[in-house]
Tab-separated table of C-alpha atoms in Angstrom:
chain	number	residue	atom	x	y	z
A	982	GLY	CA	-6.190	15.254	17.603
A	983	PRO	CA	-9.322	17.373	18.141
A	984	GLY	CA	-11.137	18.136	14.935
A	985	CYS	CA	-9.338	15.403	12.996
A	986	SER	CA	-11.170	12.825	10.939
A	987	TYR	CA	-9.815	9.550	9.638
A	988	PHE	CA	-10.715	7.483	6.592
A	989	ARG	CA	-9.716	4.169	5.108
A	990	VAL	CA	-10.068	2.576	1.686
A	991	VAL	CA	-11.687	-0.865	1.427
A	992	ASP	CA	-11.469	-2.891	-1.774
A	993	TYR	CA	-14.128	-5.596	-1.978
A	994	LYS	CA	-12.996	-8.688	-3.880
A	995	THR	CA	-14.979	-11.673	-5.125
A	996	GLY	CA	-11.849	-13.808	-4.903
A	997	ARG	CA	-8.953	-14.071	-2.496
A	998	LYS	CA	-6.620	-11.075	-2.254
A	999	ASP	CA	-3.922	-10.423	0.314
A	1000	PHE	CA	-2.047	-7.251	1.148
A	1001	ASP	CA	1.359	-8.291	-0.135
A	1002	TYR	CA	4.429	-6.343	0.971
A	1003	CYS	CA	6.491	-7.680	-1.926
A	1004	ASP	CA	3.894	-6.513	-4.461
A	1005	VAL	CA	3.737	-3.052	-2.895
A	1006	LEU	CA	7.508	-2.600	-2.849
A	1007	ASN	CA	7.829	-3.625	-6.496
A	1008	GLY	CA	4.932	-1.518	-7.757
A	1009	ILE	CA	2.502	-4.345	-8.509
A	1010	GLY	CA	0.021	-3.737	-5.668
A	1011	LEU	CA	-0.197	0.057	-5.408
A	1012	GLN	CA	-3.799	0.679	-6.468
A	1013	MET	CA	-5.448	0.852	-3.061
A	1014	LEU	CA	-2.607	2.852	-1.508
A	1015	LEU	CA	-2.693	5.275	-4.416
A	1016	TYR	CA	-6.411	5.851	-3.782
A	1017	LEU	CA	-5.725	6.388	-0.090
A	1018	PHE	CA	-2.927	8.913	-0.507
A	1019	ALA	CA	-4.601	10.719	-3.407
A	1020	LEU	CA	-7.658	11.259	-1.209
A	1021	GLU	CA	-5.480	12.503	1.619
A	1022	GLU	CA	-3.787	15.010	-0.693
A	1023	GLN	CA	-6.661	16.099	-2.935
A	1024	GLY	CA	-9.888	14.872	-1.328
A	1025	HIS	CA	-10.624	17.953	0.760
A	1026	ALA	CA	-13.999	18.563	-0.912
A	1027	LEU	CA	-15.125	15.093	0.154
A	1028	LEU	CA	-13.319	14.652	3.452
A	1029	GLY	CA	-12.715	18.144	4.801
A	1030	ASN	CA	-9.411	19.865	5.412
A	1031	ASN	CA	-8.210	17.788	8.340
A	1032	ALA	CA	-8.648	14.187	7.187
A	1033	HIS	CA	-5.916	11.616	7.714
A	1034	SER	CA	-5.222	8.136	6.379
A	1035	ALA	CA	-6.317	5.288	8.645
A	1036	GLY	CA	-5.331	2.459	6.325
A	1037	VAL	CA	-6.362	0.148	3.519
A	1038	GLN	CA	-8.032	-3.254	3.477
A	1039	TYR	CA	-9.028	-5.965	1.080
A	1040	PHE	CA	-12.291	-7.637	2.005
A	1041	SER	CA	-13.765	-10.720	0.392
A	1042	ALA	CA	-17.317	-10.091	-0.790
A	1043	ARG	CA	-18.054	-13.811	-0.508
A	1044	ALA	CA	-18.685	-15.518	2.803
A	1045	PRO	CA	-16.025	-18.209	3.272
A	1046	LEU	CA	-16.898	-21.882	3.320
A	1047	ILE	CA	-15.775	-23.600	6.493
A	1048	SER	CA	-14.968	-27.250	7.074
A	1049	VAL	CA	-15.806	-28.823	10.410
A	1050	ASN	CA	-16.003	-32.233	11.995
A	1051	GLY	CA	-19.492	-32.952	13.227
A	1052	SER	CA	-22.147	-30.298	13.591
A	1053	LEU	CA	-22.092	-26.710	14.838
A	1054	THR	CA	-24.719	-24.512	16.357
A	1055	PRO	CA	-25.574	-21.382	14.333
A	1056	GLU	CA	-23.596	-19.308	16.839
A	1057	GLU	CA	-20.534	-21.565	16.551
A	1058	ALA	CA	-20.748	-21.540	12.743
A	1059	ALA	CA	-20.961	-17.740	12.715
A	1060	LYS	CA	-17.893	-17.503	14.937
A	1061	GLU	CA	-15.895	-19.873	12.715
A	1062	ARG	CA	-16.916	-17.977	9.588
A	1063	GLU	CA	-16.036	-14.634	11.147
A	1064	SER	CA	-12.605	-15.960	12.072
A	1065	ALA	CA	-12.001	-17.078	8.478
A	1066	TRP	CA	-13.366	-13.821	7.044
A	1067	LYS	CA	-10.450	-11.696	8.182
A	1068	ARG	CA	-9.619	-8.617	6.137
A	1069	LYS	CA	-6.113	-8.090	4.779
A	1070	GLY	CA	-4.417	-4.735	4.676
A	1071	LEU	CA	-2.431	-2.109	6.541
A	1072	ILE	CA	-3.892	-0.068	9.412
A	1073	LEU	CA	-2.726	2.992	11.316
A	1074	SER	CA	-1.345	1.936	14.700
A	1075	ASP	CA	-3.404	4.408	16.692
A	1076	GLU	CA	-5.383	2.736	19.472
A	1077	ASP	CA	-8.272	5.211	19.351
A	1078	VAL	CA	-8.546	4.982	15.572
A	1079	VAL	CA	-8.429	1.179	15.603
A	1080	HIS	CA	-11.141	0.942	18.256
A	1081	ALA	CA	-13.274	3.428	16.311
A	1082	MET	CA	-13.045	1.215	13.223
A	1083	ASP	CA	-13.916	-2.028	15.001
A	1084	HIS	CA	-15.783	-2.351	18.298
A	1085	THR	CA	-15.655	-6.170	18.378
A	1086	ASP	CA	-13.469	-8.186	20.700
A	1087	GLY	CA	-10.190	-9.049	19.006
A	1088	PHE	CA	-10.843	-6.722	16.060
A	1089	SER	CA	-12.495	-9.413	13.977
A	1090	ARG	CA	-12.995	-7.054	11.032
A	1091	LEU	CA	-9.449	-5.714	10.879
A	1092	CYS	CA	-5.992	-6.975	9.933
A	1093	CYS	CA	-4.686	-6.564	13.467
A	1094	ARG	CA	-5.288	-7.978	16.921
A	1095	GLU	CA	-4.877	-7.041	20.555
A	1096	ASN	CA	-2.594	-9.200	22.667
A	1097	LYS	CA	-3.022	-10.032	26.337
A	1098	ASN	CA	-1.012	-6.931	27.301
A	1099	GLY	CA	-3.407	-4.686	25.408
A	1100	GLU	CA	-0.915	-4.004	22.617
A	1101	ILE	CA	-2.134	-3.848	19.029
A	1102	THR	CA	-0.148	-6.077	16.695
A	1103	GLY	CA	-0.436	-7.274	13.116
A	1104	ASP	CA	-0.256	-5.363	9.832
A	1105	ILE	CA	-0.010	-1.876	11.292
A	1106	ALA	CA	2.130	1.227	10.757
A	1107	ASP	CA	2.598	4.471	12.620
A	1108	ARG	CA	2.182	7.938	11.101
A	1109	ASP	CA	5.849	8.284	10.176
A	1110	ARG	CA	5.741	5.050	8.227
A	1111	PHE	CA	2.545	6.025	6.445
A	1112	LYS	CA	4.152	9.335	5.474
A	1113	MET	CA	7.235	7.541	4.202
A	1114	LEU	CA	5.077	5.048	2.289
A	1115	LYS	CA	3.110	7.870	0.650
A	1116	GLN	CA	6.316	9.427	-0.614
A	1117	TYR	CA	7.432	6.063	-1.965
A	1118	VAL	CA	4.132	5.337	-3.746
A	1119	PHE	CA	3.913	8.757	-5.403
A	1120	ALA	CA	7.550	8.617	-6.488
A	1121	PHE	CA	7.156	5.083	-7.875
A	1122	VAL	CA	4.018	5.984	-9.836
A	1123	GLY	CA	5.674	9.172	-11.072
A	1124	LYS	CA	8.610	7.114	-12.338
A	1125	LEU	CA	6.244	4.805	-14.216
A	1126	VAL	CA	4.436	7.752	-15.810
A	1127	ASP	CA	7.744	9.316	-16.834
A	1128	GLU	CA	8.786	6.044	-18.472
A	1129	VAL	CA	5.505	5.726	-20.363
A	1130	ALA	CA	5.739	9.347	-21.528
A	1131	SER	CA	9.322	8.690	-22.652
A	1132	GLY	CA	8.264	5.716	-24.754
A	1133	VAL	CA	9.746	2.957	-22.598
A	1134	VAL	CA	7.957	-0.199	-23.763
A	1135	ASP	CA	10.640	-2.853	-23.324
A	1136	PRO	CA	9.321	-6.261	-22.220
A	1137	ASN	CA	9.895	-6.511	-18.483
A	1138	PRO	CA	7.832	-9.417	-17.121
A	1139	TYR	CA	8.095	-10.789	-13.630
A	1140	THR	CA	7.683	-14.100	-11.844
A	1141	ARG	CA	6.985	-14.857	-8.211
A	1142	GLY	CA	8.298	-18.315	-7.500
A	1143	SER	CA	6.610	-21.082	-9.451
A	1144	GLY	CA	3.037	-20.044	-8.735
A	1145	ARG	CA	2.862	-16.555	-10.248
A	1146	ASN	CA	3.981	-15.634	-13.730
A	1147	ALA	CA	2.897	-12.386	-15.370
A	1148	CYS	CA	3.070	-14.056	-18.780
A	1149	SER	CA	0.850	-17.051	-18.005
A	1150	TYR	CA	-2.364	-15.596	-19.420
A	1151	CYS	CA	-0.970	-12.648	-21.395
A	1152	PRO	CA	-2.188	-12.560	-25.031
A	1153	TYR	CA	0.902	-10.621	-26.134
A	1154	LYS	CA	3.462	-13.345	-25.431
A	1155	PRO	CA	4.219	-13.941	-29.121
A	1156	ILE	CA	4.919	-10.234	-29.604
A	1157	CYS	CA	7.312	-9.500	-26.762
A	1158	HIS	CA	9.229	-12.838	-26.982
A	1159	TYR	CA	9.143	-13.160	-23.226
A	1160	THR	CA	11.308	-16.288	-23.189
A	1161	THR	CA	14.279	-14.292	-24.474
A	1162	VAL	CA	14.063	-11.483	-21.903
A	1163	THR	CA	17.326	-11.189	-19.989
A	1164	GLY	CA	17.418	-10.084	-16.372
A	1165	ARG	CA	13.820	-11.112	-15.824
A	1166	ARG	CA	12.408	-9.902	-12.513
A	1167	ASN	CA	11.905	-12.704	-10.007
A	1168	TYR	CA	10.299	-11.494	-6.783
A	1169	LYS	CA	10.291	-13.387	-3.517
A	1170	THR	CA	8.033	-13.307	-0.481
A	1171	MET	CA	8.907	-10.511	1.920
A	1172	THR	CA	8.309	-9.990	5.617
A	1173	SER	CA	6.848	-6.749	6.902
A	1174	GLN	CA	10.118	-5.957	8.686
A	1175	ARG	CA	12.152	-6.274	5.492
A	1176	PHE	CA	9.557	-4.195	3.637
A	1177	TRP	CA	9.884	-1.292	6.052
A	1178	ASP	CA	13.667	-1.642	6.036
A	1179	GLU	CA	13.618	-1.287	2.247
A	1180	ILE	CA	11.219	1.665	2.323
A	1181	GLY	CA	13.404	3.338	4.946
A	1182	LYS	CA	16.515	2.702	2.850
A	1183	GLU	CA	14.856	4.341	-0.153
A	1184	ALA	CA	14.024	7.361	1.982
A	1185	CYS	CA	17.600	7.599	3.243
A	1186	ASP	CA	19.124	7.142	-0.207
A	1187	HIS	CA	16.932	9.880	-1.673
A	1188	GLY	CA	16.882	12.530	1.033
A	1189	GLY	CA	14.146	11.174	3.265
A	1190	TYR	CA	13.119	13.232	6.263
A	1191	ARG	CA	13.922	10.475	8.764
A	1192	CYS	CA	17.599	10.252	7.871
A	1193	GLY	CA	18.777	13.747	8.747
A	1194	LYS	CA	19.398	14.604	5.110
A	1195	PRO	CA	18.053	17.715	3.389
A	1196	PRO	CA	14.947	16.974	1.309
A	1197	LEU	CA	15.160	17.049	-2.456
A	1198	SER	CA	14.288	20.389	-4.032
A	1199	TYR	CA	13.013	20.125	-7.570
A	1200	SER	CA	13.327	23.102	-9.872
A	1201	ARG	CA	10.518	24.081	-12.173
A	1202	GLY	CA	12.568	23.168	-15.167
A	1203	GLY	CA	13.656	19.753	-13.951
A	1204	GLY	CA	17.032	20.863	-12.577
A	1205	SER	CA	19.006	19.961	-15.686
A	1206	GLY	CA	17.392	22.065	-18.351
A	1207	GLY	CA	15.055	19.265	-19.372
A	1208	PRO	CA	11.281	19.019	-19.094
A	1209	GLU	CA	9.747	18.826	-15.668
A	1210	SER	CA	8.920	15.244	-14.731
A	1211	VAL	CA	5.705	14.059	-13.127
A	1212	ARG	CA	7.525	13.525	-9.824
A	1213	GLN	CA	9.079	16.987	-9.945
A	1214	ARG	CA	5.752	18.590	-10.758
A	1215	TYR	CA	3.988	16.782	-7.914
A	1216	PHE	CA	6.474	17.787	-5.256
A	1217	ARG	CA	6.780	21.334	-6.621
A	1218	GLN	CA	3.007	21.822	-6.625
A	1219	ASN	CA	2.757	20.232	-3.180
A	1220	GLN	CA	5.307	22.715	-1.906
A	1221	ASP	CA	3.707	25.703	-3.642
A	1222	SER	CA	0.110	24.988	-2.657
A	1223	ARG	CA	0.649	23.889	0.942
A	1224	ASN	CA	3.966	25.581	1.788
A	1225	LEU	CA	5.564	22.246	2.578
A	1226	PRO	CA	9.152	21.136	1.992
A	1227	ALA	CA	9.498	19.266	-1.286
A	1228	GLU	CA	10.266	15.907	0.254
A	1229	GLY	CA	10.433	13.035	-2.147
A	1230	PHE	CA	12.530	10.497	-3.887
């Protein structure tokens, strides 16, 4: 709307890095989203009071090598390289915002495209989904912090098919006896549709605003006489400082 500004977070990588829905859902790829949502919540001094998330992207800092048959003109080579140099991420599905971020035909610098009907497709999400994702990320990180503060240090490695194993290059393998871990996490590739279904299910199961359920209300003392958790403190402070309902997981 009028007076609004939008920002995105870009993570430049020297190697290959994709925006992976499975990693995000399971808490392995939250770094860039955490930056994005932290800025949206607490970055007013830098961004002003009416700044909104426009998305996140990984971008390779190295120009890709391209293989061709025969020779190419400099213009053809540049076009091939630009096509291979696509950024990976998640972008707000607002036509004006997308066009403001990339003026090129076909959005060559973004993780989305425009089809022949003028519709924007690709790795995009509307404002409701970004709001739901922010709640999920903060709740997930809060859960991790609570576990660390509680002294939870049990070995809990993960694998991702045969190509990704968290223990492959870990120097602490002899200490945690990773081969004897029962119930080892084994993640599988996930489509964007399944990802959003899972995020939506989490919101519904925990009082999400899209499901017609009342939002969670955290007491200052944790609700059960115990210490206030990181998640409770975040949502309580968010409610106190901005007069918002304490929505969360």
